[in-house]
């Protein structure tokens, strides 16, 4: 494969053992209760194995021993980098880098050894390489870090070797992941490609967990082909765009996913008939309705369609969160009771005494303009980019945003946020096209406390409405709510349509 250059190991690392016995003795001296240190030490020894001219079979045995020791340590640190606010804090960033690096180095080491074996003996190194590259890729998805093109190409490299050696569908047990049963190389590759096609950065942490779990169960239903199936009932997905460059000859270009689509439809029907996500092996993270929406999104992602990109270019100022979005729509900044300082309270009292108004924006001669705190992002090729040299708050997505860059206020959601090299951020902006009213949620204060001001947004779609509220609003389904400042005052939330890190959108009926 002259089109691929494997990442080179460092040559200045001393191998700490010479055989399995001394390797086990070395592992026994490592800090078992300190997974970060344990993984860093194992990663160095994987590089040492790569750089040392060991007999290929011994190299495989040593890598497998280190892999077994690394799996529980990697699981112990996974929660440290799952969908943290971006850019990540240094400690979280190091956890991600250690986890990603050990899977990348393991996969590279196995792939480097595979050509030394006869075709019938390539199954184990290629199987372990496929699993490792898939895990390295998943680390990027979990951490919302941009996935390098190299990882996609390494997966194609495994696909090519496994296909040429006739080992793509050879089942193999994996003692480090016994819940997989007897898996094959094609299944691991299909799992990786399917999850990549879903655009996992657009998913919340809960959605990603459910999507990954579902696809893991359906991984061996997909198959790889050099030409698309001509059966009208087939559903072939072109993998060439994932490679980045022109796909080299000899690589199966198409993945047939008809059976996966059929499974998705079966799960959607079962959920509609009242079965729980847990009973369908989808987990407990999402409600049945949310699972149906996610499965539909997965299904759509497998269809061949041109991705529509935004046409805006240049700079855009974004306000984040419901309170600043409310200010962008109304010209009034929500100030929670008790947060005004004495000087502000005194000034408001003077204004009331002189003009009968306590806000400058409500004076008859005032120009209704408010400088809403925001961040300047760049629009490039349909993506919103915050360059590394622009300081700003740490962000998570999906989150509520607003902008007046086109002259009128818009409300939208930032989705697919990911961190790029150098701590630049990239995301997609999805704007609501509905007519939008900004208002407030009316609710009685708790005894002895002042009433909090909770901004809300009423989205009109013909005769229908939906309601966006902050995540902390505490609204319950089928319990009526009262709004102030909107054309509809009484609503009943009936279904959660969308959930972000700082907002919830409900389907509602009018009372």
CSV table of C-alpha atoms in Angstrom, one decimal:
chain,number,residue,atom,x,y,z
A,1,UNK,CA,0.0,0.0,0.0
A,2,UNK,CA,2.2,2.8,-1.3
A,3,UNK,CA,-0.6,5.3,-0.6
A,4,UNK,CA,-0.3,5.0,3.1
A,5,UNK,CA,2.6,5.9,5.4
A,6,UNK,CA,2.2,4.5,8.9
A,7,UNK,CA,3.1,6.8,11.8
A,8,UNK,CA,6.6,6.0,12.8
A,9,UNK,CA,7.5,5.0,16.4
A,10,UNK,CA,10.2,6.8,18.3
A,11,UNK,CA,13.6,5.0,18.1
A,12,UNK,CA,14.9,6.2,21.4
A,13,UNK,CA,12.7,4.1,23.7
A,14,UNK,CA,14.3,1.1,25.4
A,15,UNK,CA,12.2,-2.1,25.4
A,16,UNK,CA,11.7,-3.0,29.1
A,17,UNK,CA,11.3,-6.8,28.5
A,18,UNK,CA,12.4,-9.5,26.1
A,19,UNK,CA,9.6,-12.1,26.3
A,20,UNK,CA,6.2,-12.8,27.8
A,21,UNK,CA,7.6,-13.7,31.2
A,22,UNK,CA,9.6,-10.6,31.6
A,23,UNK,CA,6.7,-8.5,30.2
A,24,UNK,CA,4.4,-9.8,32.8
A,25,UNK,CA,6.9,-9.1,35.5
A,26,UNK,CA,7.3,-5.5,34.1
A,27,UNK,CA,3.5,-5.0,34.1
A,28,UNK,CA,3.3,-6.1,37.8
A,29,UNK,CA,5.6,-3.2,38.7
A,30,UNK,CA,3.4,-0.6,37.0
A,31,UNK,CA,1.1,1.7,39.0
A,32,UNK,CA,-2.2,-0.2,38.6
A,33,UNK,CA,-4.2,2.3,40.6
A,34,UNK,CA,-3.0,5.2,38.5
A,35,UNK,CA,-4.5,4.6,35.0
A,36,UNK,CA,-2.9,7.7,33.4
A,37,UNK,CA,0.6,6.7,34.4
A,38,UNK,CA,-0.2,3.1,33.5
A,39,UNK,CA,-1.4,3.9,30.0
A,40,UNK,CA,1.5,6.3,29.4
A,41,UNK,CA,4.0,3.6,30.3
A,42,UNK,CA,2.2,1.0,28.1
A,43,UNK,CA,2.1,3.3,25.2
A,44,UNK,CA,5.9,3.8,25.3
A,45,UNK,CA,6.4,0.1,25.3
A,46,UNK,CA,4.1,-0.4,22.3
A,47,UNK,CA,6.4,2.1,20.4
A,48,UNK,CA,9.4,0.2,21.6
A,49,UNK,CA,8.0,-3.1,20.3
A,50,UNK,CA,7.3,-1.4,16.9
A,51,UNK,CA,10.9,0.0,16.7
A,52,UNK,CA,12.6,-3.3,17.8
A,53,UNK,CA,13.2,-6.1,15.3
A,54,UNK,CA,11.4,-8.8,17.3
A,55,UNK,CA,10.1,-12.1,15.8
A,56,UNK,CA,6.6,-11.2,14.4
A,57,UNK,CA,4.8,-13.8,16.5
A,58,UNK,CA,6.5,-12.6,19.7
A,59,UNK,CA,5.5,-9.0,18.8
A,60,UNK,CA,1.9,-10.0,18.5
A,61,UNK,CA,2.0,-11.8,21.8
A,62,UNK,CA,3.5,-8.8,23.6
A,63,UNK,CA,1.1,-6.4,22.1
A,64,UNK,CA,-1.8,-8.6,23.1
A,65,UNK,CA,-0.5,-8.7,26.7
A,66,UNK,CA,-0.2,-4.9,26.8
A,67,UNK,CA,-3.7,-4.5,25.3
A,68,UNK,CA,-5.3,-6.6,28.0
A,69,UNK,CA,-3.6,-4.4,30.6
A,70,UNK,CA,-4.6,-1.2,28.8
A,71,UNK,CA,-8.3,-1.8,28.4
A,72,UNK,CA,-9.4,-1.4,32.0
A,73,UNK,CA,-7.1,1.6,32.5
A,74,UNK,CA,-8.6,3.3,29.4
A,75,UNK,CA,-12.1,2.7,30.7
A,76,UNK,CA,-11.2,4.3,34.0
A,77,UNK,CA,-10.2,7.6,32.4
A,78,UNK,CA,-12.9,7.8,29.7
A,79,UNK,CA,-15.3,9.9,31.7
A,80,UNK,CA,-12.6,12.6,32.1
A,81,UNK,CA,-12.9,13.7,28.4
A,82,UNK,CA,-16.5,12.9,27.4
A,83,UNK,CA,-18.1,16.0,25.9
A,84,UNK,CA,-16.4,18.5,28.2
A,85,UNK,CA,-16.7,22.2,27.5
A,86,UNK,CA,-14.3,23.3,24.7
A,87,UNK,CA,-11.5,24.1,24.7
A,88,UNK,CA,-10.9,21.3,27.2
A,89,UNK,CA,-9.0,22.0,30.4
A,90,UNK,CA,-5.4,20.8,30.4
A,91,UNK,CA,-6.1,17.7,32.6
A,92,UNK,CA,-9.1,16.6,30.5
A,93,UNK,CA,-7.0,17.2,27.3
A,94,UNK,CA,-4.2,15.0,28.6
A,95,UNK,CA,-6.7,12.2,29.4
A,96,UNK,CA,-8.0,12.3,25.8
A,97,UNK,CA,-4.5,12.4,24.3
A,98,UNK,CA,-3.4,9.4,26.4
A,99,UNK,CA,-6.4,7.3,25.5
A,100,UNK,CA,-6.4,8.2,21.8
A,101,UNK,CA,-2.7,7.7,21.5
A,102,UNK,CA,-2.6,4.2,23.0
A,103,UNK,CA,-5.3,2.9,20.6
A,104,UNK,CA,-3.6,4.6,17.6
A,105,UNK,CA,-0.2,3.1,18.6
A,106,UNK,CA,-1.8,-0.3,19.2
A,107,UNK,CA,-3.5,-0.3,15.8
A,108,UNK,CA,-0.4,0.9,14.0
A,109,UNK,CA,1.8,-1.8,15.7
A,110,UNK,CA,-0.6,-4.6,14.8
A,111,UNK,CA,-1.0,-3.3,11.2
A,112,UNK,CA,2.8,-3.0,10.8
A,113,UNK,CA,3.2,-6.7,11.8
A,114,UNK,CA,0.4,-8.1,9.6
A,115,UNK,CA,2.4,-8.3,6.3
A,116,UNK,CA,4.9,-10.7,8.0
A,117,UNK,CA,2.2,-13.4,8.2
A,118,UNK,CA,0.7,-15.6,5.6
A,119,UNK,CA,-2.8,-14.7,4.4
A,120,UNK,CA,-4.5,-17.3,6.5
A,121,UNK,CA,-2.6,-16.0,9.6
A,122,UNK,CA,-3.4,-12.3,9.2
A,123,UNK,CA,-6.8,-12.4,10.9
A,124,UNK,CA,-5.7,-11.7,14.5
A,125,UNK,CA,-3.3,-8.7,13.8
A,126,UNK,CA,-5.8,-7.2,11.3
A,127,UNK,CA,-8.8,-7.8,13.7
A,128,UNK,CA,-6.9,-6.1,16.6
A,129,UNK,CA,-5.9,-3.2,14.3
A,130,UNK,CA,-9.5,-2.7,13.2
A,131,UNK,CA,-10.7,-2.6,16.7
A,132,UNK,CA,-7.9,-0.3,17.9
A,133,UNK,CA,-8.5,2.3,15.1
A,134,UNK,CA,-12.2,2.2,15.7
A,135,UNK,CA,-11.5,2.9,19.4
A,136,UNK,CA,-9.1,5.7,18.6
A,137,UNK,CA,-11.8,7.3,16.3
A,138,UNK,CA,-14.4,6.9,19.0
A,139,UNK,CA,-12.1,8.8,21.5
A,140,UNK,CA,-12.3,11.7,19.1
A,141,UNK,CA,-16.1,11.5,18.9
A,142,UNK,CA,-16.4,11.3,22.7
A,143,UNK,CA,-14.1,14.3,23.3
A,144,UNK,CA,-15.6,16.3,20.4
A,145,UNK,CA,-12.1,16.6,18.9
A,146,UNK,CA,-11.6,16.8,15.2
A,147,UNK,CA,-10.9,13.3,13.8
A,148,UNK,CA,-7.7,13.3,11.6
A,149,UNK,CA,-8.0,12.0,8.1
A,150,UNK,CA,-5.3,9.5,8.9
A,151,UNK,CA,-7.6,7.4,11.1
A,152,UNK,CA,-10.1,7.0,8.2
A,153,UNK,CA,-7.2,6.0,5.9
A,154,UNK,CA,-5.9,3.5,8.4
A,155,UNK,CA,-9.3,1.9,8.5
A,156,UNK,CA,-9.2,1.6,4.7
A,157,UNK,CA,-5.8,0.1,5.0
A,158,UNK,CA,-7.1,-2.7,7.2
A,159,UNK,CA,-10.1,-3.2,4.9
A,160,UNK,CA,-7.7,-3.6,1.9
A,161,UNK,CA,-5.4,-6.2,3.6
A,162,UNK,CA,-8.3,-8.1,5.1
A,163,UNK,CA,-10.1,-8.3,1.7
A,164,UNK,CA,-7.0,-9.3,-0.1
A,165,UNK,CA,-6.1,-12.0,2.4
A,166,UNK,CA,-9.7,-13.4,2.6
A,167,UNK,CA,-10.0,-12.7,6.3
A,168,UNK,CA,-12.7,-9.9,6.2
A,169,UNK,CA,-15.4,-12.2,7.5
A,170,UNK,CA,-13.4,-14.6,9.6
A,171,UNK,CA,-14.9,-14.7,13.1
A,172,UNK,CA,-12.6,-14.3,16.1
A,173,UNK,CA,-13.1,-14.1,19.8
A,174,UNK,CA,-11.8,-11.2,21.8
A,175,UNK,CA,-11.1,-11.9,25.4
A,176,UNK,CA,-10.6,-8.2,26.2
A,177,UNK,CA,-14.1,-7.4,24.9
A,178,UNK,CA,-16.1,-10.7,25.6
A,179,UNK,CA,-19.5,-8.9,25.1
A,180,UNK,CA,-18.7,-8.7,21.4
A,181,UNK,CA,-18.8,-12.5,21.1
A,182,UNK,CA,-17.0,-13.8,18.0
A,183,UNK,CA,-16.6,-10.6,15.9
A,184,UNK,CA,-15.0,-10.2,12.5
A,185,UNK,CA,-12.8,-7.6,10.9
A,186,UNK,CA,-15.6,-6.4,8.5
A,187,UNK,CA,-17.9,-5.8,11.5
A,188,UNK,CA,-15.4,-3.5,13.3
A,189,UNK,CA,-14.8,-1.6,10.1
A,190,UNK,CA,-18.5,-1.3,9.3
A,191,UNK,CA,-19.1,-0.1,12.9
A,192,UNK,CA,-16.5,2.6,12.5
A,193,UNK,CA,-17.7,3.8,9.0
A,194,UNK,CA,-21.4,3.8,10.1
A,195,UNK,CA,-20.7,5.9,13.1
A,196,UNK,CA,-18.6,8.2,11.0
A,197,UNK,CA,-21.5,8.7,8.5
A,198,UNK,CA,-23.9,9.6,11.3
A,199,UNK,CA,-21.8,12.8,11.9
A,200,UNK,CA,-21.4,12.0,15.6
A,201,UNK,CA,-20.3,15.5,16.6
A,202,UNK,CA,-23.9,16.6,16.1
A,203,UNK,CA,-25.1,14.1,18.7
A,204,UNK,CA,-25.3,14.8,22.4
A,205,UNK,CA,-23.3,12.5,24.8
A,206,UNK,CA,-26.5,10.5,25.4
A,207,UNK,CA,-27.4,10.2,21.8
A,208,UNK,CA,-23.8,9.2,20.9
A,209,UNK,CA,-23.9,6.4,23.5
A,210,UNK,CA,-27.2,5.0,22.1
A,211,UNK,CA,-26.0,5.3,18.5
A,212,UNK,CA,-22.8,3.6,19.2
A,213,UNK,CA,-24.5,0.8,21.1
A,214,UNK,CA,-27.1,0.2,18.3
A,215,UNK,CA,-24.5,0.2,15.5
A,216,UNK,CA,-22.3,-2.2,17.5
A,217,UNK,CA,-25.1,-4.7,17.5
A,218,UNK,CA,-25.8,-4.3,13.7
A,219,UNK,CA,-22.1,-4.0,12.6
A,220,UNK,CA,-22.0,-7.4,10.9
A,221,UNK,CA,-25.2,-6.8,8.9
A,222,UNK,CA,-23.3,-4.4,6.6
A,223,UNK,CA,-21.1,-5.7,3.8
A,224,UNK,CA,-18.3,-4.3,1.6
A,225,UNK,CA,-18.4,-4.3,-2.2
A,226,UNK,CA,-16.3,-3.1,-5.1
A,227,UNK,CA,-19.4,-2.0,-7.1
A,228,UNK,CA,-22.8,-1.1,-5.8
A,229,UNK,CA,-25.5,-3.8,-5.8
A,230,UNK,CA,-27.9,-3.5,-8.8
A,231,UNK,CA,-30.8,-4.9,-6.9
A,232,UNK,CA,-33.5,-2.2,-6.7
A,233,UNK,CA,-34.0,-3.1,-3.0
A,234,UNK,CA,-30.3,-2.5,-2.2
A,235,UNK,CA,-28.9,0.4,-0.2
A,236,UNK,CA,-25.3,1.0,-1.0
A,237,UNK,CA,-23.3,3.8,0.6
A,238,UNK,CA,-20.3,5.3,-1.2
A,239,UNK,CA,-17.3,5.3,1.2
A,240,UNK,CA,-15.0,7.2,-1.1
A,241,UNK,CA,-15.7,10.7,0.4
A,242,UNK,CA,-14.4,9.4,3.8
A,243,UNK,CA,-11.0,8.7,2.3
A,244,UNK,CA,-10.3,12.3,1.5
A,245,UNK,CA,-8.1,11.9,-1.6
A,246,UNK,CA,-8.9,9.8,-4.6
A,247,UNK,CA,-9.7,6.3,-3.5
A,248,UNK,CA,-6.9,3.9,-4.6
A,249,UNK,CA,-7.7,0.9,-6.8
A,250,UNK,CA,-8.4,-2.3,-5.1
A,251,UNK,CA,-10.3,-0.9,-2.1
A,252,UNK,CA,-14.0,-1.9,-1.7
A,253,UNK,CA,-15.7,1.4,-2.2
A,254,UNK,CA,-19.3,0.5,-1.3
A,255,UNK,CA,-21.0,-0.6,1.9
A,256,UNK,CA,-24.3,-2.3,1.6
A,257,UNK,CA,-26.5,-1.3,4.5
A,258,UNK,CA,-30.0,-2.6,3.5
A,259,UNK,CA,-30.1,-5.0,6.5
A,260,UNK,CA,-29.1,-2.2,8.8
A,261,UNK,CA,-31.9,0.0,7.5
A,262,UNK,CA,-34.3,-2.9,8.0
A,263,UNK,CA,-33.2,-3.2,11.7
A,264,UNK,CA,-33.7,0.5,12.2
A,265,UNK,CA,-37.3,0.3,10.9
A,266,UNK,CA,-37.9,-2.7,13.1
A,267,UNK,CA,-36.7,-0.8,16.2
A,268,UNK,CA,-38.8,2.2,15.3
A,269,UNK,CA,-42.0,0.1,14.9
A,270,UNK,CA,-41.3,-1.7,18.2
A,271,UNK,CA,-40.8,1.7,20.0
A,272,UNK,CA,-44.1,3.0,18.6
A,273,UNK,CA,-45.9,-0.1,19.8
A,274,UNK,CA,-44.8,0.6,23.3
A,275,UNK,CA,-41.6,-1.4,23.8
A,276,UNK,CA,-38.9,0.4,25.9
A,277,UNK,CA,-35.5,1.3,24.6
A,278,UNK,CA,-33.9,-0.9,27.3
A,279,UNK,CA,-35.8,-4.0,26.2
A,280,UNK,CA,-34.6,-3.3,22.6
A,281,UNK,CA,-30.9,-3.2,23.8
A,282,UNK,CA,-30.8,0.6,23.1
A,283,UNK,CA,-30.0,1.5,26.7
A,284,UNK,CA,-31.7,3.8,29.2
A,285,UNK,CA,-30.2,7.2,28.2
A,286,UNK,CA,-33.1,8.3,25.9
A,287,UNK,CA,-36.9,8.2,26.0
A,288,UNK,CA,-38.8,6.2,23.4
A,289,UNK,CA,-39.6,9.3,21.4
A,290,UNK,CA,-36.0,10.6,21.6
A,291,UNK,CA,-34.8,7.1,20.4
A,292,UNK,CA,-37.2,7.2,17.4
A,293,UNK,CA,-35.8,10.6,16.4
A,294,UNK,CA,-32.3,9.4,16.7
A,295,UNK,CA,-32.9,6.3,14.7
A,296,UNK,CA,-34.6,8.4,12.0
A,297,UNK,CA,-31.5,10.6,11.9
A,298,UNK,CA,-29.2,7.6,11.6
A,299,UNK,CA,-31.4,6.3,8.7
A,300,UNK,CA,-31.3,9.6,6.9
A,301,UNK,CA,-27.5,9.8,7.3
A,302,UNK,CA,-27.2,6.6,5.3
A,303,UNK,CA,-29.1,8.0,2.4
A,304,UNK,CA,-27.1,9.5,-0.5
A,305,UNK,CA,-27.8,13.2,-0.4
A,306,UNK,CA,-25.9,16.4,-1.1
A,307,UNK,CA,-25.2,18.2,2.2
A,308,UNK,CA,-26.5,21.7,2.0
A,309,UNK,CA,-24.0,24.2,3.3
A,310,UNK,CA,-24.6,27.7,4.6
A,311,UNK,CA,-24.1,30.5,2.2
A,312,UNK,CA,-23.1,33.2,4.7
A,313,UNK,CA,-19.5,34.2,4.7
A,314,UNK,CA,-17.5,36.7,6.8
A,315,UNK,CA,-17.9,37.4,10.5
A,316,UNK,CA,-20.9,36.8,12.7
A,317,UNK,CA,-21.5,37.8,16.3
A,318,UNK,CA,-23.2,35.2,18.4
A,319,UNK,CA,-24.9,35.6,21.7
A,320,UNK,CA,-25.1,32.4,23.8
A,321,UNK,CA,-27.9,31.3,26.1
A,322,UNK,CA,-31.5,32.1,26.7
A,323,UNK,CA,-31.0,35.4,28.6
A,324,UNK,CA,-28.8,37.0,26.0
A,325,UNK,CA,-31.0,35.7,23.2
A,326,UNK,CA,-34.0,37.3,25.0
A,327,UNK,CA,-32.0,40.6,25.1
A,328,UNK,CA,-31.3,40.3,21.3
A,329,UNK,CA,-35.0,40.0,20.6
A,330,UNK,CA,-36.4,42.5,23.1
A,331,UNK,CA,-33.6,45.0,23.8
A,332,UNK,CA,-34.0,44.3,27.5
A,333,UNK,CA,-31.4,42.5,29.6
A,334,UNK,CA,-32.8,40.2,32.2
A,335,UNK,CA,-31.4,41.0,35.6
A,336,UNK,CA,-32.4,38.5,38.2
A,337,UNK,CA,-33.7,40.0,41.4
A,338,UNK,CA,-31.0,40.6,44.0
A,339,UNK,CA,-28.3,41.0,41.4
A,340,UNK,CA,-28.5,44.8,41.1
A,341,UNK,CA,-25.9,46.8,43.0
A,342,UNK,CA,-26.9,49.8,45.1
A,343,UNK,CA,-25.8,52.3,42.4
A,344,UNK,CA,-28.0,50.6,39.8
A,345,UNK,CA,-30.9,50.6,42.1
A,346,UNK,CA,-30.4,54.3,43.0
A,347,UNK,CA,-30.3,55.2,39.3
A,348,UNK,CA,-33.5,53.3,38.5
A,349,UNK,CA,-35.2,55.1,41.4
A,350,UNK,CA,-34.1,58.5,40.0
A,351,UNK,CA,-35.3,57.6,36.5
A,352,UNK,CA,-38.7,56.6,37.9
A,353,UNK,CA,-39.0,59.9,39.8
A,354,UNK,CA,-38.0,62.0,36.8
A,355,UNK,CA,-39.6,60.2,33.9
A,356,UNK,CA,-41.9,57.6,35.2
A,357,UNK,CA,-39.8,54.9,33.6
A,358,UNK,CA,-37.2,52.6,35.3
A,359,UNK,CA,-35.5,51.5,32.0
A,360,UNK,CA,-33.9,53.9,29.5
A,361,UNK,CA,-35.1,51.6,26.7
A,362,UNK,CA,-38.7,52.3,27.6
A,363,UNK,CA,-38.5,56.1,27.5
A,364,UNK,CA,-40.5,57.6,24.7
A,365,UNK,CA,-37.5,59.2,23.1
A,366,UNK,CA,-35.1,56.3,23.6
A,367,UNK,CA,-33.6,54.3,20.7
A,368,UNK,CA,-34.1,50.7,21.6
A,369,UNK,CA,-30.5,49.4,21.3
A,370,UNK,CA,-28.7,47.2,23.7
A,371,UNK,CA,-25.1,45.9,23.4
A,372,UNK,CA,-25.7,42.2,24.0
A,373,UNK,CA,-22.5,40.4,25.1
A,374,UNK,CA,-21.4,38.1,22.3
A,375,UNK,CA,-18.5,36.4,20.5
A,376,UNK,CA,-17.3,37.0,17.0
A,377,UNK,CA,-17.0,33.8,14.9
A,378,UNK,CA,-16.0,33.4,11.2
A,379,UNK,CA,-18.2,31.7,8.6
A,380,UNK,CA,-16.1,29.5,6.3
A,381,UNK,CA,-17.4,26.9,3.9
A,382,UNK,CA,-20.6,26.6,5.8
A,383,UNK,CA,-18.9,26.3,9.2
A,384,UNK,CA,-18.7,28.7,12.0
A,385,UNK,CA,-15.1,28.9,13.2
A,386,UNK,CA,-13.7,30.5,16.4
A,387,UNK,CA,-9.9,30.9,15.6
A,388,UNK,CA,-7.5,29.9,18.4
A,389,UNK,CA,-6.3,33.5,18.8
A,390,UNK,CA,-9.8,34.7,19.7
A,391,UNK,CA,-10.6,34.3,23.3
A,392,UNK,CA,-14.0,33.3,24.5
A,393,UNK,CA,-15.9,31.2,27.0
A,394,UNK,CA,-15.6,27.4,26.9
A,395,UNK,CA,-18.6,26.0,24.9
A,396,UNK,CA,-20.7,22.9,24.6
A,397,UNK,CA,-23.2,21.9,22.0
A,398,UNK,CA,-26.1,21.7,21.2
A,399,UNK,CA,-26.6,25.2,22.7
A,400,UNK,CA,-29.0,28.1,22.2
A,401,UNK,CA,-27.6,31.0,20.2
A,402,UNK,CA,-28.9,34.3,18.8
A,403,UNK,CA,-27.6,36.9,16.3
A,404,UNK,CA,-28.5,40.2,14.8
A,405,UNK,CA,-25.8,40.2,12.2
A,406,UNK,CA,-28.3,40.3,9.3
A,407,UNK,CA,-30.1,43.3,10.9
A,408,UNK,CA,-33.0,41.4,12.6
A,409,UNK,CA,-32.7,39.0,15.5
A,410,UNK,CA,-32.4,35.3,14.7
A,411,UNK,CA,-32.7,32.4,17.1
A,412,UNK,CA,-30.8,29.1,16.5
A,413,UNK,CA,-28.8,26.2,17.8
A,414,UNK,CA,-25.1,25.6,17.6
A,415,UNK,CA,-24.5,22.0,16.8
A,416,UNK,CA,-21.6,19.7,16.1
A,417,UNK,CA,-19.1,21.7,18.1
A,418,UNK,CA,-15.6,20.3,17.9
A,419,UNK,CA,-12.1,21.3,18.8
A,420,UNK,CA,-9.5,21.6,16.1
A,421,UNK,CA,-5.7,21.6,16.3
A,422,UNK,CA,-4.5,24.6,18.2
A,423,UNK,CA,-7.8,25.0,20.2
A,424,UNK,CA,-9.7,26.6,17.4
A,425,UNK,CA,-13.4,25.7,17.5
A,426,UNK,CA,-15.7,24.7,14.6
A,427,UNK,CA,-19.5,24.2,14.6
A,428,UNK,CA,-22.6,24.3,12.5
A,429,UNK,CA,-25.3,26.9,13.0
A,430,UNK,CA,-28.9,25.9,12.6
A,431,UNK,CA,-31.4,28.8,12.5
A,432,UNK,CA,-35.1,28.5,13.3
A,433,UNK,CA,-37.1,29.8,10.3
A,434,UNK,CA,-40.3,30.2,12.3
A,435,UNK,CA,-41.8,33.4,13.5
A,436,UNK,CA,-40.5,33.8,17.0
A,437,UNK,CA,-41.8,35.7,20.0
A,438,UNK,CA,-39.7,36.2,23.1
A,439,UNK,CA,-41.5,36.2,26.4
A,440,UNK,CA,-41.2,35.2,30.0
A,441,UNK,CA,-42.5,32.2,32.0
A,442,UNK,CA,-44.9,33.2,34.7
A,443,UNK,CA,-44.8,31.2,37.9
A,444,UNK,CA,-45.4,31.9,41.6
A,445,UNK,CA,-42.4,32.5,43.8
A,446,UNK,CA,-41.5,30.0,46.5
A,447,UNK,CA,-42.2,31.1,50.1
A,448,UNK,CA,-39.7,33.7,51.2
A,449,UNK,CA,-38.0,33.9,47.8
A,450,UNK,CA,-38.3,36.4,44.9
A,451,UNK,CA,-39.7,35.2,41.5
A,452,UNK,CA,-37.0,34.3,39.0
A,453,UNK,CA,-37.3,35.7,35.5
A,454,UNK,CA,-37.2,32.9,33.0
A,455,UNK,CA,-37.0,33.8,29.3
A,456,UNK,CA,-38.9,31.7,26.8
A,457,UNK,CA,-39.3,31.7,23.0
A,458,UNK,CA,-42.5,30.8,21.2
A,459,UNK,CA,-42.0,29.4,17.7
A,460,UNK,CA,-44.9,29.6,15.3
A,461,UNK,CA,-45.4,27.1,12.5
A,462,UNK,CA,-48.8,28.0,11.0
A,463,UNK,CA,-51.4,27.1,13.6
A,464,UNK,CA,-48.9,25.0,15.6
A,465,UNK,CA,-46.4,26.2,18.2
A,466,UNK,CA,-43.4,25.0,20.0
A,467,UNK,CA,-41.7,26.4,23.1
A,468,UNK,CA,-38.1,26.8,23.9
A,469,UNK,CA,-37.2,27.3,27.6
A,470,UNK,CA,-33.9,27.1,29.5
A,471,UNK,CA,-33.0,23.6,30.8
A,472,UNK,CA,-33.4,24.9,34.4
A,473,UNK,CA,-37.0,26.0,33.8
A,474,UNK,CA,-38.4,22.8,35.4
A,475,UNK,CA,-41.3,22.4,33.0
A,476,UNK,CA,-43.2,19.1,33.1
A,477,UNK,CA,-45.1,17.4,30.3
A,478,UNK,CA,-48.9,17.8,30.3
A,479,UNK,CA,-48.7,20.5,33.0
A,480,UNK,CA,-49.9,23.9,31.8
A,481,UNK,CA,-47.6,27.0,31.7
A,482,UNK,CA,-48.4,30.7,31.6
A,483,UNK,CA,-46.4,33.1,29.5
A,484,UNK,CA,-46.0,36.8,29.5
A,485,UNK,CA,-45.2,39.0,26.6
A,486,UNK,CA,-46.4,36.6,23.9
A,487,UNK,CA,-49.5,36.4,21.8
A,488,UNK,CA,-50.4,33.0,23.4
A,489,UNK,CA,-50.6,33.1,27.2
A,490,UNK,CA,-51.5,29.5,28.2
A,491,UNK,CA,-49.8,26.4,26.8
A,492,UNK,CA,-49.5,22.7,27.7
A,493,UNK,CA,-46.1,21.0,26.8
A,494,UNK,CA,-46.9,17.6,25.3
A,495,UNK,CA,-43.6,16.3,24.0
A,496,UNK,CA,-39.9,17.0,24.1
A,497,UNK,CA,-38.8,17.8,20.5
A,498,UNK,CA,-35.2,18.8,21.1
A,499,UNK,CA,-32.9,18.9,24.0
A,500,UNK,CA,-29.6,20.8,24.3
A,501,UNK,CA,-27.1,21.5,27.0
A,502,UNK,CA,-28.9,24.7,28.0
A,503,UNK,CA,-32.4,24.5,26.5
A,504,UNK,CA,-35.4,22.3,25.8
A,505,UNK,CA,-37.9,22.6,23.0
A,506,UNK,CA,-41.4,21.3,23.6
A,507,UNK,CA,-44.3,20.6,21.3
A,508,UNK,CA,-47.3,22.4,22.9
A,509,UNK,CA,-51.0,22.8,22.6
A,510,UNK,CA,-52.9,26.0,23.2
A,511,UNK,CA,-55.3,26.3,26.1
